[in-house]
């Protein structure tokens, strides 16, 4: 906090919040409110809605095989425009502000272009700006690899990660993530109109919800918030800037007074099921299948193995993200050269529905009631995975909404 005794605040605004110049002016009013309240403010902005897709399209149009380093240079430009525009608007309102690109801060990253991880953020430049009472408007989603001095990007949703990382680096009191929803809900309100906005949710629960289908925050941003103990709020940029709602606080488990058994229901239709029939049941078979998938950076989720009555063969079922399905299928086809397997079956019409809650650690029977409720609705479970605070089931995609509504009601999440 050198050079400034005022508390610090990081605010992040997503693509829909900065989709037009008019909306950027609305964002500026949110920023002004916090400056007037006595905060030193850093604002992280995404590209305008649709701009990154347009830039990616131009890359594909230019060449089918492109240098990932140049790709990052191109797609990072969307945030540069937004940060400059917001700095212009703030300055016109009499608020001292300047735009910063990721390399100027600098946000230092690994050299994994397209999915770089933040390795460090020296705060000296931002500290000097805060000392001069200057709002820092920072382009999210981007950084720089220190050795090559090349621009990098952090992957889709990377502006969330930029915001939390900067909040940790400058010692911010909190990090406010502004989106087009006013907080984190017990499930998708489009499926369950009675879904409730949560006042607070634990880091671990949010991490599970983000990784299991909830689109509110990027998983990596929640990981960073949990590691660095950054209090993070999810809020709506479409609230009245003069009187906004508090949103949902993502915080330590100890900061939540009364913990429900189940906090939320998440779902994902981005699943593909692969089943290997009559695989020879011998040591090393599982490794021969899953090591090549890991080497190809394909994330395998649910794994179910059924041994035949004579113990000679096994059926092995697992899921991968739909985007990785074809690559996974190619890897499996190669693995079949060394693994005896009669048949490979695939299914893209599946969905994963998950029950999440820290309270599950100390309550028995949560899984049993889940399975019983789904059976009562005639929903067949294809696969199951569990952890201390999560139960996930794989079902036919056609039953997704019915399953979400059934479980949301079962665990008492409909009531306020």
Coordinates of C-alpha atoms in Angstrom, one line a residue:
X1 CA 0.0 0.0 0.0
X2 CA 3.0 2.3 -0.5
X3 CA 2.2 5.9 -1.2
X4 CA -1.5 5.5 -0.4
X5 CA -3.4 5.1 2.9
X6 CA -6.7 4.6 1.2
X7 CA -8.3 1.2 0.9
X8 CA -8.0 -0.4 -2.5
X9 CA -10.8 -2.0 -4.7
X10 CA -10.6 -4.0 -7.9
X11 CA -13.7 -3.9 -10.2
X12 CA -14.1 -6.2 -13.2
X13 CA -16.6 -5.7 -16.0
X14 CA -17.4 -8.4 -18.5
X15 CA -18.3 -8.2 -22.2
X16 CA -22.0 -7.5 -21.9
X17 CA -21.2 -4.7 -19.4
X18 CA -19.0 -2.9 -21.9
X19 CA -20.8 -3.9 -25.1
X20 CA -21.5 -0.3 -26.2
X21 CA -20.2 3.1 -25.5
X22 CA -23.4 3.8 -23.6
X23 CA -22.8 0.8 -21.4
X24 CA -19.2 1.9 -20.8
X25 CA -20.6 5.3 -19.6
X26 CA -22.8 3.3 -17.2
X27 CA -19.7 1.4 -16.0
X28 CA -18.0 4.7 -15.4
X29 CA -20.8 5.7 -13.0
X30 CA -20.1 2.5 -11.0
X31 CA -16.4 3.4 -10.8
X32 CA -17.2 7.0 -9.8
X33 CA -19.4 5.7 -6.9
X34 CA -16.4 3.8 -5.4
X35 CA -13.9 6.6 -6.0
X36 CA -16.3 9.0 -4.2
X37 CA -16.5 6.5 -1.4
X38 CA -12.7 6.9 -0.9
X39 CA -11.3 3.9 -2.7
X40 CA -8.2 3.7 -4.9
X41 CA -9.7 1.7 -7.8
X42 CA -8.3 -0.6 -10.4
X43 CA -10.8 -1.6 -13.1
X44 CA -10.3 -4.7 -15.3
X45 CA -12.3 -4.8 -18.5
X46 CA -13.1 -7.5 -21.1
X47 CA -13.6 -6.9 -24.8
X48 CA -17.0 -5.8 -26.0
X49 CA -19.4 -8.7 -26.5
X50 CA -18.7 -10.6 -29.7
X51 CA -15.4 -8.7 -30.4
X52 CA -13.1 -11.7 -29.3
X53 CA -15.1 -14.1 -31.5
X54 CA -14.8 -11.6 -34.4
X55 CA -11.0 -11.5 -33.9
X56 CA -10.7 -15.3 -33.7
X57 CA -12.7 -15.5 -36.9
X58 CA -10.3 -13.2 -38.6
X59 CA -7.4 -15.4 -37.5
X60 CA -9.1 -18.5 -39.0
X61 CA -9.9 -16.6 -42.2
X62 CA -6.3 -15.6 -42.6
X63 CA -4.9 -19.1 -42.2
X64 CA -6.0 -22.5 -40.9
X65 CA -2.6 -23.1 -39.3
X66 CA -1.6 -19.9 -37.4
X67 CA 1.2 -19.1 -35.0
X68 CA -0.3 -19.1 -31.5
X69 CA 1.9 -16.1 -30.5
X70 CA 0.4 -14.0 -33.3
X71 CA -3.1 -15.3 -32.4
X72 CA -2.6 -13.9 -28.9
X73 CA -1.5 -10.5 -30.2
X74 CA -4.6 -10.3 -32.3
X75 CA -7.3 -11.5 -29.8
X76 CA -5.8 -9.4 -27.0
X77 CA -6.6 -6.2 -28.9
X78 CA -10.3 -6.2 -28.0
X79 CA -9.6 -5.4 -24.4
X80 CA -7.2 -2.6 -25.4
X81 CA -10.0 -0.7 -27.1
X82 CA -12.3 -1.1 -24.1
X83 CA -9.7 0.0 -21.6
X84 CA -9.0 3.1 -23.6
X85 CA -12.6 4.0 -24.0
X86 CA -13.4 3.7 -20.3
X87 CA -10.3 5.8 -19.4
X88 CA -11.6 8.5 -21.9
X89 CA -15.1 8.5 -20.3
X90 CA -13.7 8.6 -16.7
X91 CA -11.4 11.5 -17.6
X92 CA -14.4 13.4 -19.2
X93 CA -16.2 13.0 -15.9
X94 CA -13.3 14.7 -14.0
X95 CA -11.8 11.4 -12.7
X96 CA -8.1 11.0 -13.2
X97 CA -7.6 7.7 -15.1
X98 CA -5.3 6.0 -17.5
X99 CA -5.4 2.7 -19.4
X100 CA -3.0 -0.1 -18.9
X101 CA -2.3 -3.1 -21.2
X102 CA -1.3 -6.3 -19.6
X103 CA 2.4 -5.9 -20.6
X104 CA 2.5 -2.4 -19.1
X105 CA 1.4 -3.4 -15.6
X106 CA 3.1 -5.9 -16.1
X107 CA 1.0 -9.1 -15.7
X108 CA 3.8 -11.7 -16.1
X109 CA 2.7 -15.1 -17.3
X110 CA 3.9 -18.5 -18.6
X111 CA 4.5 -19.0 -22.3
X112 CA 1.5 -21.2 -22.9
X113 CA -0.1 -19.0 -25.5
X114 CA -3.9 -19.1 -25.5
X115 CA -4.0 -20.5 -22.0
X116 CA -1.2 -18.8 -20.1
X117 CA -1.1 -18.8 -16.3
X118 CA -0.1 -15.7 -14.3
X119 CA 3.3 -16.1 -12.6
X120 CA 3.6 -12.7 -11.0
X121 CA 2.4 -9.0 -10.9
X122 CA 4.9 -6.4 -9.7
X123 CA 2.7 -3.7 -8.2
X124 CA 5.1 -0.8 -8.5
X125 CA 3.5 0.9 -11.5
X126 CA 0.0 0.6 -10.1
X127 CA 1.1 1.8 -6.6
X128 CA 2.5 5.0 -8.2
X129 CA -0.8 5.5 -10.0
X130 CA -2.8 5.0 -6.8
X131 CA -0.5 7.5 -5.0
X132 CA -1.5 10.1 -7.6
X133 CA -5.2 9.2 -7.1
X134 CA -5.4 7.8 -10.6
X135 CA -7.9 5.0 -11.5
X136 CA -6.1 2.2 -13.3
X137 CA -8.1 0.8 -16.2
X138 CA -6.5 -2.5 -17.1
X139 CA -7.1 -4.7 -20.1
X140 CA -8.1 -8.1 -18.8
X141 CA -7.4 -11.6 -20.3
X142 CA -3.8 -10.7 -21.3
X143 CA -0.3 -10.6 -20.0
X144 CA 3.3 -10.9 -21.1
X145 CA 5.8 -13.7 -21.1
X146 CA 8.9 -12.0 -19.6
X147 CA 11.6 -13.9 -21.5
X148 CA 10.2 -13.6 -25.0
X149 CA 8.4 -10.3 -24.3
X150 CA 5.4 -11.7 -26.2
X151 CA 1.8 -10.9 -25.4
X152 CA -0.1 -13.9 -24.0
X153 CA -3.8 -14.5 -23.3
X154 CA -5.2 -16.4 -20.3
X155 CA -8.0 -18.4 -22.0
X156 CA -11.8 -17.6 -22.2
X157 CA -13.0 -15.9 -19.1
X158 CA -9.5 -14.8 -18.3
X159 CA -10.5 -11.3 -17.3
X160 CA -11.9 -12.8 -14.1
X161 CA -8.5 -14.3 -13.4
X162 CA -6.8 -11.0 -14.2
X163 CA -9.0 -9.2 -11.7
X164 CA -8.5 -11.6 -8.8
X165 CA -4.7 -11.8 -9.4
X166 CA -4.4 -8.0 -9.4
X167 CA -6.6 -7.7 -6.3
X168 CA -4.1 -10.1 -4.5
X169 CA -1.1 -8.2 -5.9
X170 CA -2.2 -4.7 -4.7
X171 CA -3.7 -5.8 -1.4
X172 CA -7.3 -4.9 -2.4
X173 CA -10.0 -5.0 0.3
X174 CA -12.2 -6.9 -2.2
X175 CA -12.7 -7.7 -5.8
X176 CA -16.1 -7.0 -7.4
X177 CA -16.9 -9.0 -10.5
X178 CA -19.7 -7.3 -12.5
X179 CA -21.7 -9.4 -14.9
X180 CA -25.2 -9.5 -16.4
X181 CA -26.5 -11.3 -13.3
X182 CA -26.8 -9.9 -9.8
X183 CA -25.1 -12.7 -8.0
X184 CA -24.7 -16.5 -7.7
X185 CA -27.9 -18.5 -7.8
X186 CA -28.8 -21.9 -6.3
X187 CA -29.2 -23.0 -9.9
X188 CA -29.9 -21.6 -13.4
X189 CA -33.0 -19.3 -12.9
X190 CA -33.9 -20.0 -16.6
X191 CA -34.6 -23.6 -15.6
X192 CA -35.9 -23.0 -12.1
X193 CA -37.6 -19.6 -11.7
X194 CA -37.6 -20.1 -7.9
X195 CA -33.8 -20.3 -7.8
X196 CA -32.5 -18.0 -5.0
X197 CA -29.6 -15.6 -5.1
X198 CA -27.2 -16.5 -2.4
X199 CA -25.8 -13.8 0.0
X200 CA -22.6 -15.9 0.5
X201 CA -21.0 -19.0 -0.9
X202 CA -17.8 -20.7 0.2
X203 CA -14.7 -20.7 -2.2
X204 CA -14.8 -24.5 -2.4
X205 CA -18.5 -24.5 -3.3
X206 CA -18.0 -21.8 -6.0
X207 CA -15.0 -23.7 -7.3
X208 CA -17.2 -26.8 -7.8
X209 CA -20.1 -24.9 -9.3
X210 CA -17.7 -23.1 -11.7
X211 CA -16.1 -26.3 -12.8
X212 CA -19.4 -28.2 -13.1
X213 CA -21.2 -25.9 -15.4
X214 CA -22.1 -22.6 -13.7
X215 CA -20.9 -19.9 -16.1
X216 CA -20.6 -17.1 -13.6
X217 CA -16.9 -17.2 -13.0
X218 CA -13.8 -18.8 -14.6
X219 CA -12.5 -21.7 -12.5
X220 CA -9.0 -20.3 -12.3
X221 CA -10.2 -17.0 -10.8
X222 CA -11.9 -18.9 -8.0
X223 CA -8.8 -20.9 -7.3
X224 CA -6.7 -17.7 -7.1
X225 CA -9.3 -16.1 -4.8
X226 CA -9.3 -19.1 -2.5
X227 CA -5.4 -19.3 -2.4
X228 CA -4.9 -15.6 -1.8
X229 CA -8.0 -15.1 0.4
X230 CA -9.4 -12.4 -1.8
X231 CA -13.0 -11.6 -0.9
X232 CA -14.8 -11.6 -4.2
X233 CA -18.3 -10.3 -5.0
X234 CA -20.4 -11.2 -8.0
X235 CA -22.6 -8.2 -8.8
X236 CA -24.7 -6.8 -11.7
X237 CA -23.5 -3.8 -13.8
X238 CA -27.1 -3.3 -14.8
X239 CA -28.1 -2.2 -11.3
X240 CA -28.6 1.5 -10.7
X241 CA -25.1 2.8 -10.1
X242 CA -26.4 5.0 -7.3
X243 CA -28.0 2.1 -5.5
X244 CA -26.6 -1.3 -6.5
X245 CA -27.5 -4.6 -4.9
X246 CA -24.8 -6.2 -2.8
X247 CA -24.5 -9.3 -4.9
X248 CA -23.0 -12.6 -3.7
X249 CA -19.9 -12.8 -1.6
X250 CA -17.5 -15.6 -2.3
X251 CA -15.5 -16.2 0.9
X252 CA -14.0 -18.6 3.4
X253 CA -16.2 -21.3 4.9
X254 CA -15.6 -19.7 8.4
X255 CA -17.3 -16.5 7.2
X256 CA -20.6 -18.3 6.6
X257 CA -22.6 -18.5 9.8
X258 CA -25.2 -21.0 8.9
X259 CA -24.3 -23.6 6.3
X260 CA -27.0 -25.5 4.4
X261 CA -26.5 -29.2 3.6
X262 CA -26.8 -28.5 -0.2
X263 CA -25.9 -25.0 -1.6
X264 CA -26.6 -25.4 -5.3
X265 CA -27.4 -27.6 -8.3
X266 CA -25.1 -27.2 -11.4
X267 CA -25.4 -28.9 -14.8
X268 CA -23.4 -29.2 -18.0
X269 CA -24.6 -30.4 -21.4
X270 CA -21.0 -30.2 -22.6
X271 CA -20.4 -33.9 -22.0
X272 CA -19.5 -36.9 -24.2
X273 CA -19.6 -40.5 -23.1
X274 CA -17.2 -43.2 -24.3
X275 CA -17.6 -46.9 -23.4
X276 CA -15.1 -49.6 -24.2
X277 CA -16.8 -53.0 -24.3
X278 CA -15.2 -56.3 -23.2
X279 CA -11.7 -55.0 -22.5
X280 CA -9.3 -57.6 -21.3
X281 CA -9.2 -57.4 -17.5
X282 CA -5.5 -57.3 -16.6
X283 CA -3.0 -55.0 -14.8
X284 CA -2.0 -52.0 -16.8
X285 CA -5.1 -51.8 -19.0
X286 CA -6.5 -48.6 -17.4
X287 CA -3.1 -47.0 -17.7
X288 CA -2.9 -47.9 -21.3
X289 CA -6.2 -46.1 -21.9
X290 CA -5.9 -43.1 -19.7
X291 CA -2.2 -42.2 -19.9
X292 CA -2.4 -41.4 -23.6
X293 CA -5.5 -39.3 -22.9
X294 CA -3.6 -37.4 -20.2
X295 CA -0.6 -36.9 -22.5
X296 CA -3.0 -35.3 -25.1
X297 CA -4.2 -32.9 -22.3
X298 CA -7.8 -34.4 -22.5
X299 CA -9.6 -34.0 -19.2
X300 CA -11.4 -37.3 -18.3
X301 CA -14.1 -36.8 -15.7
X302 CA -16.4 -39.7 -14.8
X303 CA -15.0 -43.2 -14.9
X304 CA -17.1 -46.4 -14.3
X305 CA -15.7 -49.9 -14.6
X306 CA -17.8 -53.1 -14.6
X307 CA -16.1 -56.5 -14.3
X308 CA -17.7 -59.5 -16.1
X309 CA -18.9 -62.4 -14.0
X310 CA -15.9 -64.6 -15.1
X311 CA -13.4 -61.8 -14.3
X312 CA -11.9 -62.1 -17.7
X313 CA -13.1 -58.8 -19.2
X314 CA -14.5 -55.4 -18.2
X315 CA -16.6 -52.6 -19.6
X316 CA -15.1 -49.1 -19.1
X317 CA -17.1 -45.9 -19.4
X318 CA -15.8 -42.4 -19.0
X319 CA -16.7 -38.8 -20.1
X320 CA -14.8 -36.1 -21.8
X321 CA -15.8 -32.5 -22.8
X322 CA -17.7 -32.5 -26.1
X323 CA -15.0 -30.2 -27.6
X324 CA -12.4 -32.9 -26.9
X325 CA -14.5 -35.8 -28.1
X326 CA -13.0 -36.3 -31.5
X327 CA -9.4 -36.1 -30.2
X328 CA -10.3 -38.5 -27.4
X329 CA -11.8 -40.9 -29.9
X330 CA -8.7 -40.8 -32.0
X331 CA -6.5 -41.5 -29.0
X332 CA -8.7 -44.5 -28.0
X333 CA -8.6 -45.9 -31.5
X334 CA -4.8 -45.9 -31.3
X335 CA -4.8 -47.4 -27.8
X336 CA -7.0 -50.3 -29.1
X337 CA -3.9 -51.5 -30.9
X338 CA -2.4 -52.5 -27.6
X339 CA -5.6 -53.0 -25.5
X340 CA -7.9 -55.9 -26.5
X341 CA -11.3 -54.3 -26.8
X342 CA -14.4 -55.7 -28.7
X343 CA -16.2 -52.4 -29.3
X344 CA -16.2 -48.7 -28.6
X345 CA -19.6 -47.0 -28.1
X346 CA -20.1 -43.2 -27.9
X347 CA -23.0 -41.0 -26.8
X348 CA -23.1 -37.2 -27.2
X349 CA -26.7 -36.8 -25.8
X350 CA -25.8 -36.9 -22.1
X351 CA -25.6 -34.3 -19.4
X352 CA -23.9 -34.0 -16.0
X353 CA -26.0 -32.8 -13.0
X354 CA -24.3 -32.0 -9.8
X355 CA -25.4 -31.5 -6.2
X356 CA -22.9 -29.2 -4.3
X357 CA -22.6 -28.3 -0.6
X358 CA -20.0 -28.1 2.2
X359 CA -22.7 -29.3 4.6
X360 CA -22.6 -32.7 2.9
X361 CA -19.4 -33.5 4.8
X362 CA -21.3 -33.9 8.0
X363 CA -24.7 -35.2 6.7
X364 CA -25.3 -38.8 5.7
X365 CA -27.8 -39.9 3.1
X366 CA -27.5 -37.0 0.6
X367 CA -26.5 -39.3 -2.2
X368 CA -29.2 -41.9 -1.4
X369 CA -32.0 -39.3 -1.5
X370 CA -30.6 -37.9 -4.8
X371 CA -30.7 -41.3 -6.5
X372 CA -34.1 -42.1 -5.1
X373 CA -35.6 -38.8 -6.3
X374 CA -34.2 -39.3 -9.8
X375 CA -35.5 -42.9 -9.9
X376 CA -38.9 -41.7 -8.9
X377 CA -38.9 -39.4 -12.0
X378 CA -37.8 -42.3 -14.2
X379 CA -34.4 -40.8 -14.8
X380 CA -31.7 -43.5 -15.3
X381 CA -28.1 -42.8 -14.0
X382 CA -25.4 -43.7 -16.4
X383 CA -22.4 -42.8 -14.2
X384 CA -21.7 -41.3 -10.8
X385 CA -18.7 -39.4 -9.2
X386 CA -18.5 -38.0 -5.7
X387 CA -16.3 -35.9 -3.5
X388 CA -16.7 -34.6 0.0
X389 CA -18.9 -31.7 -1.1
X390 CA -20.2 -32.9 -4.5
X391 CA -22.3 -35.6 -6.1
X392 CA -22.4 -35.7 -9.9
X393 CA -24.6 -38.0 -12.1
X394 CA -24.5 -38.6 -15.8
X395 CA -28.0 -38.8 -17.4
X396 CA -29.6 -38.6 -20.8
X397 CA -29.6 -34.9 -21.8
X398 CA -33.3 -34.9 -22.5
X399 CA -33.9 -35.2 -18.7
X400 CA -31.6 -32.4 -17.7
X401 CA -34.1 -29.7 -16.7
X402 CA -36.4 -32.3 -15.0
X403 CA -33.4 -33.5 -12.9
X404 CA -32.3 -30.0 -12.0
X405 CA -35.8 -29.0 -10.9
X406 CA -36.4 -32.2 -9.0
X407 CA -33.1 -31.9 -7.0
X408 CA -33.5 -28.2 -6.4
X409 CA -36.9 -28.9 -4.7
X410 CA -35.7 -32.0 -2.9
X411 CA -33.0 -30.1 -1.0
X412 CA -35.2 -27.2 0.0
X413 CA -33.6 -24.6 -2.3
X414 CA -36.9 -23.4 -3.8
X415 CA -37.8 -21.4 -0.6
X416 CA -36.2 -18.1 0.1

